[in-house]
Amino acid sequence: MLRRSIHLLVHCPAFSLFVAFDLVKMQKYICRMDKQQVLFRDLGNMDYKEAWDYQESLLKENTRKKSLVFSRESVVSSQDSELRTLNSELSTQHYLLFVEHPPVYTLGKSGNIENVLMSEVQLEENGIQFFRTNRGGDITFHGDQQIVGYPILDLEKFYTDIGKYLRNLEEVIIQTMADYGLKGARSAGETGVWLDPDIPGRERKICAMGVRTSRWITMHGFAFNVNTDLSYFNNIIPCGIQNKQVTSLEKELGKKIDFEEAKERVKKNFEKVFEVELVSCEL
């Protein structure tokens, strides 16, 4: 019906200029309607535990909605219009959170505590927090001028494949690095984004990743070094990988990077790779 109406208007001379202009806006609107929306929130600088608790609350709300929908579907026909309305109201919500953390080391659930090279006393003396987490991966560092991204996505609305999800997160960072003229790459068997991963002695990791899922809802995510103080990585064996370096955009390009611009580039590439629309919202 929409196509027929457009066809009739296009062939009406009185409206030809109006339609030519309006069709561009209409086409953009239709494209937006085809994409899933992801609510974007920049949490600024936030304590690690506070951000972790917030992620957990969003994940639990989404898993609660899934449980309610599943329980109703088990007793009511899926053709029932009332059920379809309830399911729509209980639809899960996607989020992308950006945050910077005060200096903190986080250890994945399968990580080795021996990869932390400081004692509890030394950590406290240097004002560095430490947390054992429920994400995958080993030890990493979070600090100022590092883009930490926490996608809370319902993968059942995309694909039920954790490997593909991680590769797509890597692709977001790889494309962002390309915006700066850098060639990001993957390292076989090692999640994250690297430079020169196949050249012994020159391997440099610029983005660490570790995720958790529950009922295909994701949390945790990636840590992309922009102007990050890399000296903090000297106190750990990053990601439990021996004899490999850590780097940042600042180090690779030899200059300070506009942090807000870097965040915008990551957001743009997230939209492109995941084929979604980010919608900014307040807490």
mmCIF file of C-alpha atoms in Angstrom:
data_model
loop_
_atom_site.group_PDB
_atom_site.id
_atom_site.type_symbol
_atom_site.label_atom_id
_atom_site.label_comp_id
_atom_site.label_asym_id
_atom_site.label_seq_id
_atom_site.Cartn_x
_atom_site.Cartn_y
_atom_site.Cartn_z
ATOM 1 C CA MET A 1 0.000 0.000 0.000
ATOM 2 C CA LEU A 2 2.836 2.381 0.891
ATOM 3 C CA ARG A 3 4.628 1.673 -2.380
ATOM 4 C CA ARG A 4 1.417 2.245 -4.372
ATOM 5 C CA SER A 5 0.804 5.584 -2.652
ATOM 6 C CA ILE A 6 4.375 6.702 -3.314
ATOM 7 C CA HIS A 7 4.049 5.636 -6.968
ATOM 8 C CA LEU A 8 0.881 7.721 -7.426
ATOM 9 C CA LEU A 9 2.430 10.800 -5.800
ATOM 10 C CA VAL A 10 5.626 10.550 -7.808
ATOM 11 C CA HIS A 11 3.625 10.678 -11.020
ATOM 12 C CA CYS A 12 1.728 13.791 -9.941
ATOM 13 C CA PRO A 13 3.660 16.866 -11.274
ATOM 14 C CA ALA A 14 2.321 19.161 -8.571
ATOM 15 C CA PHE A 15 3.951 17.041 -5.891
ATOM 16 C CA SER A 16 7.106 15.902 -7.703
ATOM 17 C CA LEU A 17 9.525 18.260 -5.907
ATOM 18 C CA PHE A 18 7.893 17.623 -2.525
ATOM 19 C CA VAL A 19 7.964 13.856 -2.997
ATOM 20 C CA ALA A 20 11.598 13.809 -4.137
ATOM 21 C CA PHE A 21 12.552 15.557 -0.907
ATOM 22 C CA ASP A 22 10.176 13.603 1.321
ATOM 23 C CA LEU A 23 11.138 10.192 -0.045
ATOM 24 C CA VAL A 24 14.695 10.690 1.232
ATOM 25 C CA LYS A 25 13.394 11.309 4.744
ATOM 26 C CA MET A 26 10.923 8.426 4.426
ATOM 27 C CA GLN A 27 13.643 6.033 3.270
ATOM 28 C CA LYS A 28 15.826 6.958 6.269
ATOM 29 C CA TYR A 29 12.839 6.474 8.585
ATOM 30 C CA ILE A 30 12.041 3.040 7.127
ATOM 31 C CA CYS A 31 15.714 2.008 7.535
ATOM 32 C CA ARG A 32 15.638 3.063 11.185
ATOM 33 C CA MET A 33 12.428 1.094 11.745
ATOM 34 C CA ASP A 34 14.156 -2.029 10.390
ATOM 35 C CA LYS A 35 16.963 -1.801 12.946
ATOM 36 C CA GLN A 36 16.887 -2.889 16.550
ATOM 37 C CA GLN A 37 17.330 -0.072 19.033
ATOM 38 C CA VAL A 38 20.020 -0.162 21.712
ATOM 39 C CA LEU A 39 19.788 2.315 24.583
ATOM 40 C CA PHE A 40 23.147 4.049 25.055
ATOM 41 C CA ARG A 41 24.281 5.405 28.404
ATOM 42 C CA ASP A 42 27.618 7.038 29.204
ATOM 43 C CA LEU A 43 28.167 6.462 32.925
ATOM 44 C CA GLY A 44 31.203 8.751 33.067
ATOM 45 C CA ASN A 45 33.757 7.846 35.748
ATOM 46 C CA MET A 46 32.229 5.237 38.050
ATOM 47 C CA ASP A 47 33.515 2.815 40.674
ATOM 48 C CA TYR A 48 33.863 -0.707 39.240
ATOM 49 C CA LYS A 49 31.511 -2.368 41.757
ATOM 50 C CA GLU A 50 28.798 0.230 41.200
ATOM 51 C CA ALA A 51 28.941 -0.300 37.419
ATOM 52 C CA TRP A 52 29.003 -4.093 37.888
ATOM 53 C CA ASP A 53 25.903 -3.935 40.100
ATOM 54 C CA TYR A 54 24.163 -1.769 37.503
ATOM 55 C CA GLN A 55 24.942 -4.252 34.735
ATOM 56 C CA GLU A 56 23.608 -7.077 36.896
ATOM 57 C CA SER A 57 20.354 -5.185 37.503
ATOM 58 C CA LEU A 58 19.815 -4.725 33.741
ATOM 59 C CA LEU A 59 20.643 -8.375 33.035
ATOM 60 C CA LYS A 60 18.314 -9.602 35.800
ATOM 61 C CA GLU A 61 15.465 -7.438 34.527
ATOM 62 C CA ASN A 62 15.880 -8.900 31.041
ATOM 63 C CA THR A 63 16.123 -12.489 32.270
ATOM 64 C CA ARG A 64 13.030 -11.889 34.457
ATOM 65 C CA LYS A 65 11.084 -10.789 31.388
ATOM 66 C CA LYS A 66 12.224 -13.884 29.499
ATOM 67 C CA SER A 67 11.137 -16.140 32.363
ATOM 68 C CA LEU A 68 7.673 -14.555 32.459
ATOM 69 C CA VAL A 69 7.209 -14.896 28.710
ATOM 70 C CA PHE A 70 8.366 -18.525 28.781
ATOM 71 C CA SER A 71 6.042 -19.437 31.672
ATOM 72 C CA ARG A 72 3.044 -17.882 29.921
ATOM 73 C CA GLU A 73 3.857 -19.573 26.626
ATOM 74 C CA SER A 74 3.900 -22.925 28.385
ATOM 75 C CA VAL A 75 0.258 -22.617 29.457
ATOM 76 C CA VAL A 76 -1.330 -20.395 26.785
ATOM 77 C CA SER A 77 -1.466 -20.921 23.016
ATOM 78 C CA SER A 78 1.065 -18.789 21.150
ATOM 79 C CA GLN A 79 -1.780 -17.722 18.833
ATOM 80 C CA ASP A 80 -3.618 -16.029 21.673
ATOM 81 C CA SER A 81 -3.728 -12.253 21.058
ATOM 82 C CA GLU A 82 -3.554 -11.485 24.783
ATOM 83 C CA LEU A 83 -0.322 -13.476 25.061
ATOM 84 C CA ARG A 84 1.197 -11.654 22.094
ATOM 85 C CA THR A 85 0.397 -8.324 23.774
ATOM 86 C CA LEU A 86 1.971 -9.473 27.040
ATOM 87 C CA ASN A 87 5.045 -10.733 25.235
ATOM 88 C CA SER A 88 5.435 -7.387 23.497
ATOM 89 C CA GLU A 89 5.213 -5.541 26.817
ATOM 90 C CA LEU A 90 7.775 -7.902 28.330
ATOM 91 C CA SER A 91 10.229 -7.643 25.440
ATOM 92 C CA THR A 92 13.866 -7.488 26.509
ATOM 93 C CA GLN A 93 15.775 -4.215 26.110
ATOM 94 C CA HIS A 94 19.271 -3.847 24.652
ATOM 95 C CA TYR A 95 21.808 -1.490 26.261
ATOM 96 C CA LEU A 96 25.334 -0.258 25.543
ATOM 97 C CA LEU A 97 27.093 1.302 28.535
ATOM 98 C CA PHE A 98 30.322 3.308 28.346
ATOM 99 C CA VAL A 99 32.302 3.981 31.509
ATOM 100 C CA GLU A 100 35.731 4.895 32.863
ATOM 101 C CA HIS A 101 36.829 3.279 36.105
ATOM 102 C CA PRO A 102 39.217 4.489 38.799
ATOM 103 C CA PRO A 103 42.322 2.236 38.752
ATOM 104 C CA VAL A 104 41.205 -1.374 39.229
ATOM 105 C CA TYR A 105 42.373 -4.890 38.395
ATOM 106 C CA THR A 106 39.682 -7.447 37.600
ATOM 107 C CA LEU A 107 40.154 -11.210 37.451
ATOM 108 C CA GLY A 108 37.926 -13.463 35.344
ATOM 109 C CA LYS A 109 36.216 -16.486 36.893
ATOM 110 C CA SER A 110 38.790 -18.871 35.382
ATOM 111 C CA GLY A 111 41.733 -16.493 35.878
ATOM 112 C CA ASN A 112 44.895 -17.248 37.805
ATOM 113 C CA ILE A 113 45.544 -15.052 40.850
ATOM 114 C CA GLU A 114 49.291 -15.574 40.282
ATOM 115 C CA ASN A 115 48.960 -13.211 37.305
ATOM 116 C CA VAL A 116 48.534 -10.386 39.824
ATOM 117 C CA LEU A 117 52.086 -9.362 40.737
ATOM 118 C CA MET A 118 51.183 -7.125 43.697
ATOM 119 C CA SER A 119 50.125 -8.042 47.222
ATOM 120 C CA GLU A 120 46.884 -6.791 48.785
ATOM 121 C CA VAL A 121 48.943 -4.340 50.852
ATOM 122 C CA GLN A 122 50.697 -2.991 47.742
ATOM 123 C CA LEU A 123 47.395 -2.622 45.926
ATOM 124 C CA GLU A 124 45.968 -0.632 48.827
ATOM 125 C CA GLU A 125 49.086 1.526 49.149
ATOM 126 C CA ASN A 126 48.870 2.406 45.446
ATOM 127 C CA GLY A 127 45.130 3.108 45.551
ATOM 128 C CA ILE A 128 44.241 0.271 43.164
ATOM 129 C CA GLN A 129 41.107 -1.795 43.678
ATOM 130 C CA PHE A 130 40.872 -5.512 42.912
ATOM 131 C CA PHE A 131 37.830 -7.654 42.110
ATOM 132 C CA ARG A 132 37.225 -11.292 41.263
ATOM 133 C CA THR A 133 34.463 -11.217 38.643
ATOM 134 C CA ASN A 134 32.017 -13.564 36.940
ATOM 135 C CA ARG A 135 33.196 -12.787 33.394
ATOM 136 C CA GLY A 136 35.383 -14.883 31.153
ATOM 137 C CA GLY A 137 39.083 -14.193 30.646
ATOM 138 C CA ASP A 138 41.927 -13.615 33.072
ATOM 139 C CA ILE A 139 43.392 -10.471 34.684
ATOM 140 C CA THR A 140 43.120 -6.990 33.180
ATOM 141 C CA PHE A 141 43.317 -3.343 34.185
ATOM 142 C CA HIS A 142 40.742 -0.560 33.937
ATOM 143 C CA GLY A 143 41.552 3.107 34.403
ATOM 144 C CA ASP A 144 41.177 6.667 33.167
ATOM 145 C CA GLN A 145 41.064 7.383 29.434
ATOM 146 C CA GLN A 146 40.131 3.796 28.625
ATOM 147 C CA ILE A 147 36.823 3.150 26.856
ATOM 148 C CA VAL A 148 35.139 0.362 28.780
ATOM 149 C CA GLY A 149 32.059 -0.872 26.918
ATOM 150 C CA TYR A 150 29.400 -3.063 28.496
ATOM 151 C CA PRO A 151 26.810 -4.289 25.955
ATOM 152 C CA ILE A 152 23.692 -5.764 27.588
ATOM 153 C CA LEU A 153 22.211 -7.514 24.554
ATOM 154 C CA ASP A 154 19.650 -10.265 24.092
ATOM 155 C CA LEU A 155 21.551 -12.458 21.661
ATOM 156 C CA GLU A 156 18.394 -14.423 20.839
ATOM 157 C CA LYS A 157 17.383 -11.332 18.872
ATOM 158 C CA PHE A 158 20.679 -11.490 16.936
ATOM 159 C CA TYR A 159 22.182 -15.020 16.953
ATOM 160 C CA THR A 160 22.838 -17.613 19.644
ATOM 161 C CA ASP A 161 26.587 -17.831 19.089
ATOM 162 C CA ILE A 162 29.014 -16.485 21.717
ATOM 163 C CA GLY A 163 31.979 -16.896 19.374
ATOM 164 C CA LYS A 164 30.316 -14.771 16.712
ATOM 165 C CA TYR A 165 29.410 -12.178 19.336
ATOM 166 C CA LEU A 166 33.041 -11.877 20.457
ATOM 167 C CA ARG A 167 34.259 -11.657 16.852
ATOM 168 C CA ASN A 168 31.785 -8.825 16.259
ATOM 169 C CA LEU A 169 32.992 -6.964 19.356
ATOM 170 C CA GLU A 170 36.515 -7.334 18.011
ATOM 171 C CA GLU A 171 35.354 -6.042 14.633
ATOM 172 C CA VAL A 172 33.980 -2.874 16.250
ATOM 173 C CA ILE A 173 37.442 -2.088 17.628
ATOM 174 C CA ILE A 174 39.241 -3.151 14.434
ATOM 175 C CA GLN A 175 37.116 -0.735 12.404
ATOM 176 C CA THR A 176 37.672 2.024 14.969
ATOM 177 C CA MET A 177 41.425 1.518 14.720
ATOM 178 C CA ALA A 178 41.145 1.731 10.935
ATOM 179 C CA ASP A 179 39.567 5.170 11.425
ATOM 180 C CA TYR A 180 42.906 6.182 12.936
ATOM 181 C CA GLY A 181 44.971 4.544 10.205
ATOM 182 C CA LEU A 182 45.943 1.529 12.346
ATOM 183 C CA LYS A 183 45.612 -2.126 11.377
ATOM 184 C CA GLY A 184 43.919 -4.001 14.211
ATOM 185 C CA ALA A 185 43.918 -7.778 14.045
ATOM 186 C CA ARG A 186 42.920 -10.949 15.873
ATOM 187 C CA SER A 187 45.380 -13.363 17.444
ATOM 188 C CA ALA A 188 44.602 -17.064 17.032
ATOM 189 C CA GLY A 189 43.191 -18.498 20.257
ATOM 190 C CA GLU A 190 43.372 -15.155 22.103
ATOM 191 C CA THR A 191 40.239 -13.031 22.370
ATOM 192 C CA GLY A 192 40.732 -9.283 21.910
ATOM 193 C CA VAL A 193 42.323 -6.921 19.391
ATOM 194 C CA TRP A 194 46.038 -6.720 18.632
ATOM 195 C CA LEU A 195 48.641 -5.080 16.440
ATOM 196 C CA ASP A 196 51.183 -7.313 14.693
ATOM 197 C CA PRO A 197 49.931 -10.506 16.393
ATOM 198 C CA ASP A 198 51.901 -12.726 14.008
ATOM 199 C CA ILE A 199 55.277 -11.027 14.450
ATOM 200 C CA PRO A 200 57.130 -12.550 17.450
ATOM 201 C CA GLY A 201 58.291 -9.855 19.836
ATOM 202 C CA ARG A 202 56.063 -7.171 18.312
ATOM 203 C CA GLU A 203 52.623 -8.431 19.444
ATOM 204 C CA ARG A 204 50.729 -5.612 21.168
ATOM 205 C CA LYS A 205 47.256 -5.876 22.668
ATOM 206 C CA ILE A 206 45.128 -2.740 22.546
ATOM 207 C CA CYS A 207 41.724 -4.078 23.591
ATOM 208 C CA ALA A 208 40.880 -6.801 26.124
ATOM 209 C CA MET A 209 37.537 -8.597 26.225
ATOM 210 C CA GLY A 210 35.636 -10.795 28.651
ATOM 211 C CA VAL A 211 31.899 -11.483 28.772
ATOM 212 C CA ARG A 212 29.222 -13.336 30.657
ATOM 213 C CA THR A 213 25.813 -14.498 29.408
ATOM 214 C CA SER A 214 22.674 -15.690 31.165
ATOM 215 C CA ARG A 215 19.757 -16.929 29.052
ATOM 216 C CA TRP A 216 21.590 -15.342 26.100
ATOM 217 C CA ILE A 217 21.662 -11.917 27.803
ATOM 218 C CA THR A 218 25.207 -10.498 27.751
ATOM 219 C CA MET A 219 27.138 -8.376 30.235
ATOM 220 C CA HIS A 220 30.744 -7.202 30.777
ATOM 221 C CA GLY A 221 32.479 -6.496 27.455
ATOM 222 C CA PHE A 222 35.603 -4.716 26.229
ATOM 223 C CA ALA A 223 38.335 -2.349 27.446
ATOM 224 C CA PHE A 224 39.885 -0.226 24.677
ATOM 225 C CA ASN A 225 43.080 1.652 25.576
ATOM 226 C CA VAL A 226 42.946 5.221 24.263
ATOM 227 C CA ASN A 227 45.166 7.460 26.442
ATOM 228 C CA THR A 228 45.449 4.842 29.189
ATOM 229 C CA ASP A 229 48.395 4.903 31.622
ATOM 230 C CA LEU A 230 50.052 1.662 30.516
ATOM 231 C CA SER A 231 52.401 1.492 33.523
ATOM 232 C CA TYR A 232 49.593 -0.175 35.498
ATOM 233 C CA PHE A 233 49.931 -3.232 33.262
ATOM 234 C CA ASN A 234 53.444 -3.779 34.640
ATOM 235 C CA ASN A 235 51.891 -5.055 37.870
ATOM 236 C CA ILE A 236 50.028 -7.933 36.207
ATOM 237 C CA ILE A 237 50.467 -10.503 33.462
ATOM 238 C CA PRO A 238 47.738 -9.024 31.208
ATOM 239 C CA CYS A 239 45.109 -11.614 30.277
ATOM 240 C CA GLY A 240 47.525 -14.241 31.618
ATOM 241 C CA ILE A 241 49.588 -14.030 28.409
ATOM 242 C CA GLN A 242 53.342 -14.048 28.956
ATOM 243 C CA ASN A 243 55.882 -11.988 26.997
ATOM 244 C CA LYS A 244 53.430 -9.866 25.013
ATOM 245 C CA GLN A 245 52.994 -6.110 25.209
ATOM 246 C CA VAL A 246 50.026 -3.826 25.849
ATOM 247 C CA THR A 247 49.524 -0.636 23.869
ATOM 248 C CA SER A 248 47.117 2.272 23.359
ATOM 249 C CA LEU A 249 46.004 4.623 20.607
ATOM 250 C CA GLU A 250 48.131 7.343 22.191
ATOM 251 C CA LYS A 251 51.258 5.179 22.148
ATOM 252 C CA GLU A 252 50.723 3.965 18.586
ATOM 253 C CA LEU A 253 49.989 7.419 17.157
ATOM 254 C CA GLY A 254 52.471 9.334 19.295
ATOM 255 C CA LYS A 255 49.948 11.915 20.495
ATOM 256 C CA LYS A 256 47.015 12.435 22.852
ATOM 257 C CA ILE A 257 43.712 11.332 21.348
ATOM 258 C CA ASP A 258 40.472 13.279 21.692
ATOM 259 C CA PHE A 259 38.698 10.886 24.062
ATOM 260 C CA GLU A 260 35.151 12.002 23.256
ATOM 261 C CA GLU A 261 35.838 11.657 19.535
ATOM 262 C CA ALA A 262 37.164 8.128 20.111
ATOM 263 C CA LYS A 263 33.958 7.211 21.941
ATOM 264 C CA GLU A 264 31.863 8.528 19.061
ATOM 265 C CA ARG A 265 33.877 6.441 16.605
ATOM 266 C CA VAL A 266 33.335 3.289 18.678
ATOM 267 C CA LYS A 267 29.611 4.026 18.862
ATOM 268 C CA LYS A 268 29.409 4.536 15.079
ATOM 269 C CA ASN A 269 31.194 1.258 14.405
ATOM 270 C CA PHE A 270 29.080 -0.592 16.973
ATOM 271 C CA GLU A 271 25.972 0.527 15.084
ATOM 272 C CA LYS A 272 27.507 -0.589 11.793
ATOM 273 C CA VAL A 273 28.766 -4.014 12.899
ATOM 274 C CA PHE A 274 25.686 -4.991 14.927
ATOM 275 C CA GLU A 275 23.271 -3.286 12.497
ATOM 276 C CA VAL A 276 21.489 -1.416 15.294
ATOM 277 C CA GLU A 277 20.542 2.140 16.151
ATOM 278 C CA LEU A 278 21.961 3.628 19.355
ATOM 279 C CA VAL A 279 19.525 5.841 21.235
ATOM 280 C CA SER A 280 21.054 7.989 23.963
ATOM 281 C CA CYS A 281 19.212 8.052 27.280
ATOM 282 C CA GLU A 282 19.823 9.254 30.830
ATOM 283 C CA LEU A 283 20.044 7.112 33.928
#
